[in-house]
mmCIF file of C-alpha atoms in Angstrom:
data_model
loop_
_atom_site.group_PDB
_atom_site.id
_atom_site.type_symbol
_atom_site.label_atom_id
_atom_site.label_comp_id
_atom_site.label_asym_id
_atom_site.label_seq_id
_atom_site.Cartn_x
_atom_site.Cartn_y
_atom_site.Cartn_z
ATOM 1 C CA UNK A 1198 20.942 164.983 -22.148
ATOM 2 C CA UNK A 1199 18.593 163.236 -21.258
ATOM 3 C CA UNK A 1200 20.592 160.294 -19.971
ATOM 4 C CA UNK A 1201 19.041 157.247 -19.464
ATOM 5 C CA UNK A 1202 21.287 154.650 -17.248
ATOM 6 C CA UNK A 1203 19.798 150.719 -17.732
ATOM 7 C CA UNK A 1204 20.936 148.794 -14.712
ATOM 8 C CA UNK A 1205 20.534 145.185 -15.412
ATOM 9 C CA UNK A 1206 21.531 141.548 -16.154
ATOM 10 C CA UNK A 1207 24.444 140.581 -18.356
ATOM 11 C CA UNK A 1208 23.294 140.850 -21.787
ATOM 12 C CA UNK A 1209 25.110 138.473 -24.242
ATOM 13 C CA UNK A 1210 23.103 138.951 -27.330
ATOM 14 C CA UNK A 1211 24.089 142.465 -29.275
ATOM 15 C CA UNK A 1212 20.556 142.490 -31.258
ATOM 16 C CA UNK A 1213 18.659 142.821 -27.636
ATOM 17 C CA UNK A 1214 21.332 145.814 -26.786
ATOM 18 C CA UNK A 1215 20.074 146.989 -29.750
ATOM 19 C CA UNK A 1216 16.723 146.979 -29.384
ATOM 20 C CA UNK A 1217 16.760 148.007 -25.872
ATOM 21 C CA UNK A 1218 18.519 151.077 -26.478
ATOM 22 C CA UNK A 1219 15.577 151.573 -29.104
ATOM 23 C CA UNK A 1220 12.676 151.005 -27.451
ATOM 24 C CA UNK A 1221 13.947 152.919 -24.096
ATOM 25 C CA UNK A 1222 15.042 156.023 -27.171
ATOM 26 C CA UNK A 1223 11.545 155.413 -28.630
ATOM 27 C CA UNK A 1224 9.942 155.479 -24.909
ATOM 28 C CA UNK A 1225 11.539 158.697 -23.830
ATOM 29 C CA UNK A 1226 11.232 160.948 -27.398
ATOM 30 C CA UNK A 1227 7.448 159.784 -27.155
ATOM 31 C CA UNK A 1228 7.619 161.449 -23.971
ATOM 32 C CA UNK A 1229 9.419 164.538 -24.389
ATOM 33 C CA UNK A 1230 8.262 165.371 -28.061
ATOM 34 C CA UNK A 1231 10.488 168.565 -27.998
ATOM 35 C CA UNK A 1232 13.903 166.861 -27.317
ATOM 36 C CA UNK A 1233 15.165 166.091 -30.062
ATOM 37 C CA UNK A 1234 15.937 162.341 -30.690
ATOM 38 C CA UNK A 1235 19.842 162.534 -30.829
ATOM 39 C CA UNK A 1236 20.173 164.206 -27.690
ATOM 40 C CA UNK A 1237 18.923 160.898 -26.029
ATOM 41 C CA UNK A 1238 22.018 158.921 -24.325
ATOM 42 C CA UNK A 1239 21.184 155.353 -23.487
ATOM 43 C CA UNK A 1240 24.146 153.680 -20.416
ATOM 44 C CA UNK A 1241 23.870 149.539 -20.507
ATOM 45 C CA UNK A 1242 25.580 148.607 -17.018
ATOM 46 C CA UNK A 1243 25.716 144.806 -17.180
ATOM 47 C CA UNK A 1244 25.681 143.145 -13.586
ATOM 48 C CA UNK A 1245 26.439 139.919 -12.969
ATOM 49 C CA UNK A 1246 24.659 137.482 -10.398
ATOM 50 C CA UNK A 1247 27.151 137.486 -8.364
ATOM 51 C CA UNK A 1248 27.144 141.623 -7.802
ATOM 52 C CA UNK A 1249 23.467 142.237 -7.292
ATOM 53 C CA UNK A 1250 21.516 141.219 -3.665
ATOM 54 C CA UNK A 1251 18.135 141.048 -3.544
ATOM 55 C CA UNK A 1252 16.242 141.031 -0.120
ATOM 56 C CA UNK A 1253 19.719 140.367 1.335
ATOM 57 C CA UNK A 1254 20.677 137.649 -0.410
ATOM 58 C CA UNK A 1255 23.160 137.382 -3.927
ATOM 59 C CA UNK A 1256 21.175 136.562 -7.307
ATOM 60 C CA UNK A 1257 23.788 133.857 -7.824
ATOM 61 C CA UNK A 1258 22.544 132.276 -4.711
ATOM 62 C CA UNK A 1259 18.788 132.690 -5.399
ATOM 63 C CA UNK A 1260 19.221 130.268 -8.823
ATOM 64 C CA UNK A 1261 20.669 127.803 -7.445
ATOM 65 C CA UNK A 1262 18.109 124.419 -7.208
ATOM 66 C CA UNK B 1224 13.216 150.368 -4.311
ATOM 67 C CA UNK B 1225 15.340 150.946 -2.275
ATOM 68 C CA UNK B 1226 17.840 150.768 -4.251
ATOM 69 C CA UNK B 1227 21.503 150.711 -2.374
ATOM 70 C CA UNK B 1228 24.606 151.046 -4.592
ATOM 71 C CA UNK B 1229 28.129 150.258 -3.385
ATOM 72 C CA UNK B 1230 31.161 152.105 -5.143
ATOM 73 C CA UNK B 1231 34.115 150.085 -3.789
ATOM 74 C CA UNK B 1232 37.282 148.341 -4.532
ATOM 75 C CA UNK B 1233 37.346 144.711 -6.702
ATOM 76 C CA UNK B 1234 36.097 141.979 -4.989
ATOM 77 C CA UNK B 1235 38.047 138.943 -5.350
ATOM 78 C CA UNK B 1236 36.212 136.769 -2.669
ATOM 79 C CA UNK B 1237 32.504 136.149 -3.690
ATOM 80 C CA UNK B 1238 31.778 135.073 0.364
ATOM 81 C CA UNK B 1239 32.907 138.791 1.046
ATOM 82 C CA UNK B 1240 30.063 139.751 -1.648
ATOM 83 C CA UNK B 1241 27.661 137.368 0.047
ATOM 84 C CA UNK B 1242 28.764 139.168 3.500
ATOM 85 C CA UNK B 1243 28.520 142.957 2.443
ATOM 86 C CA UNK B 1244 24.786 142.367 0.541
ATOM 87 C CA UNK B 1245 23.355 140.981 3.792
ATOM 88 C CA UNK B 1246 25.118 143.442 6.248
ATOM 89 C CA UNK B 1247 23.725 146.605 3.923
ATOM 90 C CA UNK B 1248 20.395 144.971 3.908
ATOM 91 C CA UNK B 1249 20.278 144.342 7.113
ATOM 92 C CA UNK B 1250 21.539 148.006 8.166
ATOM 93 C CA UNK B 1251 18.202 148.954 5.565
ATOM 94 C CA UNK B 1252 15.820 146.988 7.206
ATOM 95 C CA UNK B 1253 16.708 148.247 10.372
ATOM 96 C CA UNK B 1254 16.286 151.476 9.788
ATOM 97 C CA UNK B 1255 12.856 151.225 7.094
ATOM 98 C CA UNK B 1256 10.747 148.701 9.769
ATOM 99 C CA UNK B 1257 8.171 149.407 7.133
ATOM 100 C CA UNK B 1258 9.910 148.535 4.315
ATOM 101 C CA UNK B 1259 9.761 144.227 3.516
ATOM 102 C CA UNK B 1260 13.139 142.992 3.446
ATOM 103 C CA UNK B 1261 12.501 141.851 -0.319
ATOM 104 C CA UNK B 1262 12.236 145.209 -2.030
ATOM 105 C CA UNK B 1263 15.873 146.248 -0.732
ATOM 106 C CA UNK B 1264 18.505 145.957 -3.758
ATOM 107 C CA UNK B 1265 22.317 146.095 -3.138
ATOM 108 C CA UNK B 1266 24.085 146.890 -6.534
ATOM 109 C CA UNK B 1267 27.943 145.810 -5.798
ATOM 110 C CA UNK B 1268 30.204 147.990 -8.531
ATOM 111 C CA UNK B 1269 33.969 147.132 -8.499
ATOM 112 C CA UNK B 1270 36.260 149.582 -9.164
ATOM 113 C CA UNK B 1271 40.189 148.627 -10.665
ATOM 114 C CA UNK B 1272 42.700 151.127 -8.614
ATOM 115 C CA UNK B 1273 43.438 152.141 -12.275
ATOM 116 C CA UNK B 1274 39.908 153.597 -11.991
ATOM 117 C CA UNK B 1275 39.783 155.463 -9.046
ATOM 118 C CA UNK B 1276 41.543 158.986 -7.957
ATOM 119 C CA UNK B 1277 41.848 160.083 -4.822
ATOM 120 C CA UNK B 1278 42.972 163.847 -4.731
ATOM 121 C CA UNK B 1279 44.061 164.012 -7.998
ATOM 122 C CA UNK B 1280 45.799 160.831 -7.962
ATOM 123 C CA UNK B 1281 44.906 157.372 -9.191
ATOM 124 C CA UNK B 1282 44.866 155.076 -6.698
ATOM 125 C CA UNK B 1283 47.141 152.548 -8.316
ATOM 126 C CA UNK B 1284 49.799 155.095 -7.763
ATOM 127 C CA UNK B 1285 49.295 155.689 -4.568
ATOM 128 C CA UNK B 1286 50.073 152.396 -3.444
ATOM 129 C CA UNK B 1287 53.190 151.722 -4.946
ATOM 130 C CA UNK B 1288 56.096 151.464 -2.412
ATOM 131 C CA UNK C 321 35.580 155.602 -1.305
ATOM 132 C CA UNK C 322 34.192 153.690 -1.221
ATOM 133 C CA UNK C 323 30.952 155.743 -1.775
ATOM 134 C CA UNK C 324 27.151 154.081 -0.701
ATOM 135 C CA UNK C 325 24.468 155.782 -2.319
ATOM 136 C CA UNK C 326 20.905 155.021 -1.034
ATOM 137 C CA UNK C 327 18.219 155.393 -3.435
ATOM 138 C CA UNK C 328 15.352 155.461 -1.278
ATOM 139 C CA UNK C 329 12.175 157.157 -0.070
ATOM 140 C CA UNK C 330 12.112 160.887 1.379
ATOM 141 C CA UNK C 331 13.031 160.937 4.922
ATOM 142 C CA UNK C 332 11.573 163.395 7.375
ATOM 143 C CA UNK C 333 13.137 162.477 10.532
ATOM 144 C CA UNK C 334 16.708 163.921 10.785
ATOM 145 C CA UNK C 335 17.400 160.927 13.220
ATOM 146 C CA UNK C 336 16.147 158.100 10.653
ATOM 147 C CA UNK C 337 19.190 159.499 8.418
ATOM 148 C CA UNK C 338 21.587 159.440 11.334
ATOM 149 C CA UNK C 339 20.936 156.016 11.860
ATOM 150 C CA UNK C 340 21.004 154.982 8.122
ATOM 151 C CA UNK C 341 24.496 156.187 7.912
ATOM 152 C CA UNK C 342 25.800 154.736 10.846
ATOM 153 C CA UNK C 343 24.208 151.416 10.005
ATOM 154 C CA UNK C 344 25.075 151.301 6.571
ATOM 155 C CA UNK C 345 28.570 152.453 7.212
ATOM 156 C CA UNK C 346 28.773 149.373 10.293
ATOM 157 C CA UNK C 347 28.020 146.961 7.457
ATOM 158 C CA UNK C 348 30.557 147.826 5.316
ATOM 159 C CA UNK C 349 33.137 148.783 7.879
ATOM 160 C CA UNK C 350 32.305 145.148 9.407
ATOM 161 C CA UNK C 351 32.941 143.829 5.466
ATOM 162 C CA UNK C 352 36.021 145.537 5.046
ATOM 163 C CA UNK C 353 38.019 145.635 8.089
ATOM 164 C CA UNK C 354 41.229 147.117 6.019
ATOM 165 C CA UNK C 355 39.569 150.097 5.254
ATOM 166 C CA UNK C 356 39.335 153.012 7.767
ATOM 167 C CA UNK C 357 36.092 153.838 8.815
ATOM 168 C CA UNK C 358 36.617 157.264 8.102
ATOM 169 C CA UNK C 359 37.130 156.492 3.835
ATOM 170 C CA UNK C 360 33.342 155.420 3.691
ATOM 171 C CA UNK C 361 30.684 158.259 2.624
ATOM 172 C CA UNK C 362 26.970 157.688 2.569
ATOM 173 C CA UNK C 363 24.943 159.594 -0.347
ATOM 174 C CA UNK C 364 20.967 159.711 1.048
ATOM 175 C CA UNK C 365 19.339 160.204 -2.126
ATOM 176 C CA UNK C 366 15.380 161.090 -1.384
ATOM 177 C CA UNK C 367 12.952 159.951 -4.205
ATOM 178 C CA UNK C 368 9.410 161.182 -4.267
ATOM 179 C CA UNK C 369 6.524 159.413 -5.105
ATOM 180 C CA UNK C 370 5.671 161.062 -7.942
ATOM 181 C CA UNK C 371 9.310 160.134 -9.020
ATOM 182 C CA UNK C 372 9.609 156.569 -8.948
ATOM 183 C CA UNK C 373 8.069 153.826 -11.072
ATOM 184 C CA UNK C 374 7.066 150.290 -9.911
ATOM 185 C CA UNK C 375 5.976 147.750 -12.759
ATOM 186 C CA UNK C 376 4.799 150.738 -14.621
ATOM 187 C CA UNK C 377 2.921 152.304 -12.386
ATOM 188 C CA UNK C 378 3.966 155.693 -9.948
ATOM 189 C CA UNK C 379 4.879 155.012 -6.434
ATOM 190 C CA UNK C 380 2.133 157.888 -5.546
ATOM 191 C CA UNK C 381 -0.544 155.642 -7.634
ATOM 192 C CA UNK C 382 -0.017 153.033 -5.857
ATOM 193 C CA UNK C 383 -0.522 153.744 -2.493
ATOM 194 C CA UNK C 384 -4.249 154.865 -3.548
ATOM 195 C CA UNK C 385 -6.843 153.292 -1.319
ATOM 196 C CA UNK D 614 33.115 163.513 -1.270
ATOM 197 C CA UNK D 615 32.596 165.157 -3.721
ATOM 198 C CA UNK D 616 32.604 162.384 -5.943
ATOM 199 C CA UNK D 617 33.022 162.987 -9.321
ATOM 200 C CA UNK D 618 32.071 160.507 -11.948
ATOM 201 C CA UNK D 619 33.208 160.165 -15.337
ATOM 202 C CA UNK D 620 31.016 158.186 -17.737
ATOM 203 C CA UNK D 621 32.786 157.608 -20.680
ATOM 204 C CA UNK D 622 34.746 155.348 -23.648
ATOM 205 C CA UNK D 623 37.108 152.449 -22.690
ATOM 206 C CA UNK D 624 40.651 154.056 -21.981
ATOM 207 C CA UNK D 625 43.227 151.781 -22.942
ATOM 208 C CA UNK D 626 46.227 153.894 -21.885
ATOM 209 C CA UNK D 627 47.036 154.589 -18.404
ATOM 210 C CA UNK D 628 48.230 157.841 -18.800
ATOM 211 C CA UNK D 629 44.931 159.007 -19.895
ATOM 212 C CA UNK D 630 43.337 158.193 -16.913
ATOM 213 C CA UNK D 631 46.101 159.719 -14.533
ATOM 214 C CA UNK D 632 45.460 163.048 -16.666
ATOM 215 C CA UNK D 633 41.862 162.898 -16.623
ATOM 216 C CA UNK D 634 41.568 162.375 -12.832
ATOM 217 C CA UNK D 635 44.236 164.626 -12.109
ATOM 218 C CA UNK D 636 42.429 167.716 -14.827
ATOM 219 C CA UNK D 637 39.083 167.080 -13.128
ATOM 220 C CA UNK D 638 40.304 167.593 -9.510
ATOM 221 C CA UNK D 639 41.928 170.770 -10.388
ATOM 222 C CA UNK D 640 39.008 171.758 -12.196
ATOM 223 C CA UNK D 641 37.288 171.050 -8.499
ATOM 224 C CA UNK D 642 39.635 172.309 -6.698
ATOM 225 C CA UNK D 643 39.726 175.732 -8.262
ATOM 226 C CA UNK D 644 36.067 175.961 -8.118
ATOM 227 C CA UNK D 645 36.222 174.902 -4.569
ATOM 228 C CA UNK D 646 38.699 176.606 -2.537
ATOM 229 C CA UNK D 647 37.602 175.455 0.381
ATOM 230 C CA UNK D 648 37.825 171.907 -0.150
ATOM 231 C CA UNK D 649 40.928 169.941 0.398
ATOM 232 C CA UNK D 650 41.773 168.220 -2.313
ATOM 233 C CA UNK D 651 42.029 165.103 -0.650
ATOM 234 C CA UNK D 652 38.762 165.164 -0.114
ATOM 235 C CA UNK D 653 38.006 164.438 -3.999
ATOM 236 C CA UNK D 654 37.098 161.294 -5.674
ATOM 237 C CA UNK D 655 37.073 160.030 -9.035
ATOM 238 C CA UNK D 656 35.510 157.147 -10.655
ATOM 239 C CA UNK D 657 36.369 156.069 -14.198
ATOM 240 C CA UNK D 658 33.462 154.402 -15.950
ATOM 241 C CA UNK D 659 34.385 152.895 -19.271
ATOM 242 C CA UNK D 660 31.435 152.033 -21.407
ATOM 243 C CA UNK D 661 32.511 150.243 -24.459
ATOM 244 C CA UNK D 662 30.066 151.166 -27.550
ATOM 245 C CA UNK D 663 27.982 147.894 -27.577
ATOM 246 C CA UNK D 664 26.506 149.137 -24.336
ATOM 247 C CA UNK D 665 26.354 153.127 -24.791
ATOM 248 C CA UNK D 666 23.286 153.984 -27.665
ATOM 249 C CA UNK D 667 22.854 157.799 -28.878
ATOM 250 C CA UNK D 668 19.584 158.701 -30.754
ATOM 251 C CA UNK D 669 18.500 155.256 -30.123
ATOM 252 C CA UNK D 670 21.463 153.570 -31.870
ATOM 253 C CA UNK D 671 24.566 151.893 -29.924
ATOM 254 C CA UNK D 672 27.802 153.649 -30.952
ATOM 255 C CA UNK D 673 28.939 150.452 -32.409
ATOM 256 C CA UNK D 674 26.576 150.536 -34.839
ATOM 257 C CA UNK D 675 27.359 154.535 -35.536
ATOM 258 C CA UNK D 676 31.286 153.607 -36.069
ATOM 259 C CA UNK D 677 30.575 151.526 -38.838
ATOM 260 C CA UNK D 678 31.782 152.947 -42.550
ATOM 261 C CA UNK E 932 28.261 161.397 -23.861
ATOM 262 C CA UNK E 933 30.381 161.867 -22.134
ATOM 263 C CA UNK E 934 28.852 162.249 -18.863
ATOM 264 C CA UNK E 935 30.146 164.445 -15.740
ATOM 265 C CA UNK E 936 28.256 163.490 -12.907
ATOM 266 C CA UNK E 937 29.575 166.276 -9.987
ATOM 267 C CA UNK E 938 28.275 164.593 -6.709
ATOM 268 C CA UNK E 939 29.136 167.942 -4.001
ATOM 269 C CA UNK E 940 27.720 170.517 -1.732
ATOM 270 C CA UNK E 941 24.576 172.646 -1.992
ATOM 271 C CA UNK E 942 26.011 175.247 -4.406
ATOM 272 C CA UNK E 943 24.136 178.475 -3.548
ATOM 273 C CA UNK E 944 25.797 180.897 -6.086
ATOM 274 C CA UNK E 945 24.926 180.384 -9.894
ATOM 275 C CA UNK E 946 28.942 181.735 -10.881
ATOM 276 C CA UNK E 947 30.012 178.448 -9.146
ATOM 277 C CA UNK E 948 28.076 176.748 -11.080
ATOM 278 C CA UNK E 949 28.988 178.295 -14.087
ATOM 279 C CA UNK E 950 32.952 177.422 -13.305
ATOM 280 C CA UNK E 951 32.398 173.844 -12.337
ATOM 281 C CA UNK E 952 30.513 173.125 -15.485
ATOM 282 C CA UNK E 953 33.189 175.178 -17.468
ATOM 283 C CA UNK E 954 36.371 173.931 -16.006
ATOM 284 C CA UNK E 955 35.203 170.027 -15.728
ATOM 285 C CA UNK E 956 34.886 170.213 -19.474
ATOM 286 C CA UNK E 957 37.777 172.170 -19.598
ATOM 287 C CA UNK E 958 39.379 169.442 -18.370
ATOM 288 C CA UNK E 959 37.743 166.162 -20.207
ATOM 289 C CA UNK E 960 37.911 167.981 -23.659
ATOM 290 C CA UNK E 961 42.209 168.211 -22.782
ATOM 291 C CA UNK E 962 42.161 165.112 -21.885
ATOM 292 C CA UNK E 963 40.046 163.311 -25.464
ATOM 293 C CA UNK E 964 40.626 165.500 -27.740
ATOM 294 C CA UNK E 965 39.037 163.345 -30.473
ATOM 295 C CA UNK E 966 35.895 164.157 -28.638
ATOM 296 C CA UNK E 967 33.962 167.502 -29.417
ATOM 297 C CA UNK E 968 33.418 169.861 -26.487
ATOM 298 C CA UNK E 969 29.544 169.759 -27.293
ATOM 299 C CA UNK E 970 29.490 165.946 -26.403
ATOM 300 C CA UNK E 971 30.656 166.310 -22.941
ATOM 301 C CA UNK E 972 27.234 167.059 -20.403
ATOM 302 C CA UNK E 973 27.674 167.767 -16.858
ATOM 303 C CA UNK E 974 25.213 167.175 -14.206
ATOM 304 C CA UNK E 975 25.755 169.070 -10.892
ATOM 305 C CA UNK E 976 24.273 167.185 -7.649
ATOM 306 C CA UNK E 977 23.330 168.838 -5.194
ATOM 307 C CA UNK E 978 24.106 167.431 -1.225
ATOM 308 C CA UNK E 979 22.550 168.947 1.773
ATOM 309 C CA UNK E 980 24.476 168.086 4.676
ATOM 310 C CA UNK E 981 21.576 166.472 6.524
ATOM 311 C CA UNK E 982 22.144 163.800 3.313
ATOM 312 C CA UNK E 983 25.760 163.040 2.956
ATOM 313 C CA UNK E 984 27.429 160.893 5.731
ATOM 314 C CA UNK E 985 31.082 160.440 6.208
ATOM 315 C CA UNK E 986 32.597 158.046 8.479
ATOM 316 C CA UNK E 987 29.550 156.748 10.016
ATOM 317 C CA UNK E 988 28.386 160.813 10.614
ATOM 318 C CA UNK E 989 26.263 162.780 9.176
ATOM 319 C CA UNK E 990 28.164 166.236 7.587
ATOM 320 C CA UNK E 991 25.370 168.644 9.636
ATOM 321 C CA UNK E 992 26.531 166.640 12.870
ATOM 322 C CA UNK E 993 30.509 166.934 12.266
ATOM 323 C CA UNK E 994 30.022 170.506 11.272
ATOM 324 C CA UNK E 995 28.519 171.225 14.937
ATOM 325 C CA UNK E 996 31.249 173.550 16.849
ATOM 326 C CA UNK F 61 15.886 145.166 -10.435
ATOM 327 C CA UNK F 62 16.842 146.124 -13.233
ATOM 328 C CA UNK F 63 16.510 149.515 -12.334
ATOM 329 C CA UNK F 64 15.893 152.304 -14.786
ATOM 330 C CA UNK F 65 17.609 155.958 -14.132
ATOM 331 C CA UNK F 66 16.426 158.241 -15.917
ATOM 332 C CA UNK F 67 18.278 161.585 -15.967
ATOM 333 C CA UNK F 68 15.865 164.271 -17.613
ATOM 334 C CA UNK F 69 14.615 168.325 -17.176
ATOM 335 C CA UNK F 70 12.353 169.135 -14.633
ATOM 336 C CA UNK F 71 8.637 168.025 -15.373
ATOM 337 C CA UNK F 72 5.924 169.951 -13.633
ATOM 338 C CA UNK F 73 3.160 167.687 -15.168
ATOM 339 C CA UNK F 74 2.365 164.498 -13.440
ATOM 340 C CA UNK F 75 1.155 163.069 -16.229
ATOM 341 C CA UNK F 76 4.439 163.546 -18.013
ATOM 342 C CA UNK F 77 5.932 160.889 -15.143
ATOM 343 C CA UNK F 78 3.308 158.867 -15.710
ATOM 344 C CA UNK F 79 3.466 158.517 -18.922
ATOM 345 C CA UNK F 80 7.485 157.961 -19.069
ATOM 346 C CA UNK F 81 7.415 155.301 -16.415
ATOM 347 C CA UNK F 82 4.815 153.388 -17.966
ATOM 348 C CA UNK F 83 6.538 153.671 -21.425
ATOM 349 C CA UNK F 84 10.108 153.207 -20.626
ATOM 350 C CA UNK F 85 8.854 150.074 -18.326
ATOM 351 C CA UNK F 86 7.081 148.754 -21.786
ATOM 352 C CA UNK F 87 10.326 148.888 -23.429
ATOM 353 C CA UNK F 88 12.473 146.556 -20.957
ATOM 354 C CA UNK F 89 9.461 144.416 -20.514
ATOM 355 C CA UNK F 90 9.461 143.726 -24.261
ATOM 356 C CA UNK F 91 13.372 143.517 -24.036
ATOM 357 C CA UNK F 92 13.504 140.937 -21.540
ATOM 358 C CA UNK F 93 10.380 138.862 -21.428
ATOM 359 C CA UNK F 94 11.581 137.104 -18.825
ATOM 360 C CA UNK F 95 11.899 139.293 -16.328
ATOM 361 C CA UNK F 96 8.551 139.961 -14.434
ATOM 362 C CA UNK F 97 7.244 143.361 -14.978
ATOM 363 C CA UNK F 98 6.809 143.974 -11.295
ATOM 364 C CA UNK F 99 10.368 143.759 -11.416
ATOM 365 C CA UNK F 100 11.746 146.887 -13.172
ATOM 366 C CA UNK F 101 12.035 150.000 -10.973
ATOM 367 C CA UNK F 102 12.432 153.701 -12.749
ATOM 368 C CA UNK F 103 13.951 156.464 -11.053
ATOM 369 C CA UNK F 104 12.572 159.986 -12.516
ATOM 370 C CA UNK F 105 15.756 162.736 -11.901
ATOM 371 C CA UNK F 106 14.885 166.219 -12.329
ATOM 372 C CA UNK F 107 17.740 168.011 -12.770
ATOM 373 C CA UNK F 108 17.144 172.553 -13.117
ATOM 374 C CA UNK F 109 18.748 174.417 -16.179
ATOM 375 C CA UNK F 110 20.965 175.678 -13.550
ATOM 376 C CA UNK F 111 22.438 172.196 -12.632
ATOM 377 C CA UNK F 112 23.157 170.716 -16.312
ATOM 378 C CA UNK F 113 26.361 171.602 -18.642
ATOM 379 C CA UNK F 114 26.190 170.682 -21.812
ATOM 380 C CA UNK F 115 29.642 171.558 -24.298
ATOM 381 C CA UNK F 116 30.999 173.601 -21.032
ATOM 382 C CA UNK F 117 27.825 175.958 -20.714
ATOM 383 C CA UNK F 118 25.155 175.462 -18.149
ATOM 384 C CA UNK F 119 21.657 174.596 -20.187
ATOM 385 C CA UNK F 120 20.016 177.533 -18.564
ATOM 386 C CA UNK F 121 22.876 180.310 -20.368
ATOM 387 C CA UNK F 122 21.618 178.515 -23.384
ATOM 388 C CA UNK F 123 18.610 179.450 -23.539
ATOM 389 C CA UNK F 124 18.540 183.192 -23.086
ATOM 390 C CA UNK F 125 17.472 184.560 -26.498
#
């Protein structure tokens, strides 16, 4: 612990899971400069268009033209 | 923020989706008058019956026949 | 399950939660007319000011005339 | 409710998760007498290691000879 | 990781507390036994019944004699 | 969204919150550059010694000399 959930798009590109997990690590020890660095967990939940609503209406629909 | 997450069962029919993220919002915005309609997010998570237990048991084995 | 947890503001008024429940538990009820409405629980989870971010910034800094 | 949720690896094997759901609700259960165990839900969250980062690297980067 | 997440009642006495954490990693280290007991965190949440709806009903209103 | 949980002690100072929000907020920004920064929420949840297990033993047993 600390546990740090990331709810957001579908990421396809490893390198920016990478450097999210990171920079979010990097955020948090700079915050908390007695927890040690490896006690920081980092949860990617990927969630398609088609799962998230916004202002009552689906992502997927918002993109469309 | 708000931020409403639904736990539930996989979705196969996106119009179902579409139906639940408005109905949610809608139940938010009734209750929040203050609260624009926009800021309300509905984060649908699907959960396989292999994923799920219900009083000890998963739920994949509680429907079988 | 399924299991709706609102991420939201605090809530003073013991009759705004009534009514987010039974709204939010309508919706989905209305969405998935297989399920009994007694399956569906409602998590209120109250978030302070002080405890939730916008663009950066604290809710509680934000509302600062 | 209570709702139990267990953030963890992929599980390939079904067994697994029948012992893990059915180990946690005892676990519950004992520590809550007073509970039916009906009552009790469990949701399985499998994180596979490009998404889960500890220390500020992604376990698939840790696994790595 | 990984992470217990105990969604349940306002827990008043610290022993119970004490058990649940115990016992749900009690249970998770049986079940991955690749996985050291240190890994596993648990993070009790607490529910007062004005916050937890089930059914459509707040638990403070179903608890009235 | 994307919506940032972050799962952490309890922090008396409110300049502790504000600096976490604002920093882990930096990080997705630079992450995602597409995503508007008005658009990433953070949730800040305190969580007591009492209410955290980590390896079976609550944090707060841990720390008695």
């Amino acid at each position: 612990m600390p546990v740090i959930t990331f709810e957001g798009p579908v990421i396809e590109n490893l390198e920016v899971k990478r450097k999210l997990v990171q920079k979010l690590t990097d955020a948090a020890v700079e915050t908390f400069e007695k927890i040690p660095r490896e006690a920081f967990i980092v949860l990617i939940k990927e969630n398609p268009p088609t799962n998230v609503g916004s202002g009552g209406t689906l992502l997927i629909d918002r993109s469309k033209p």
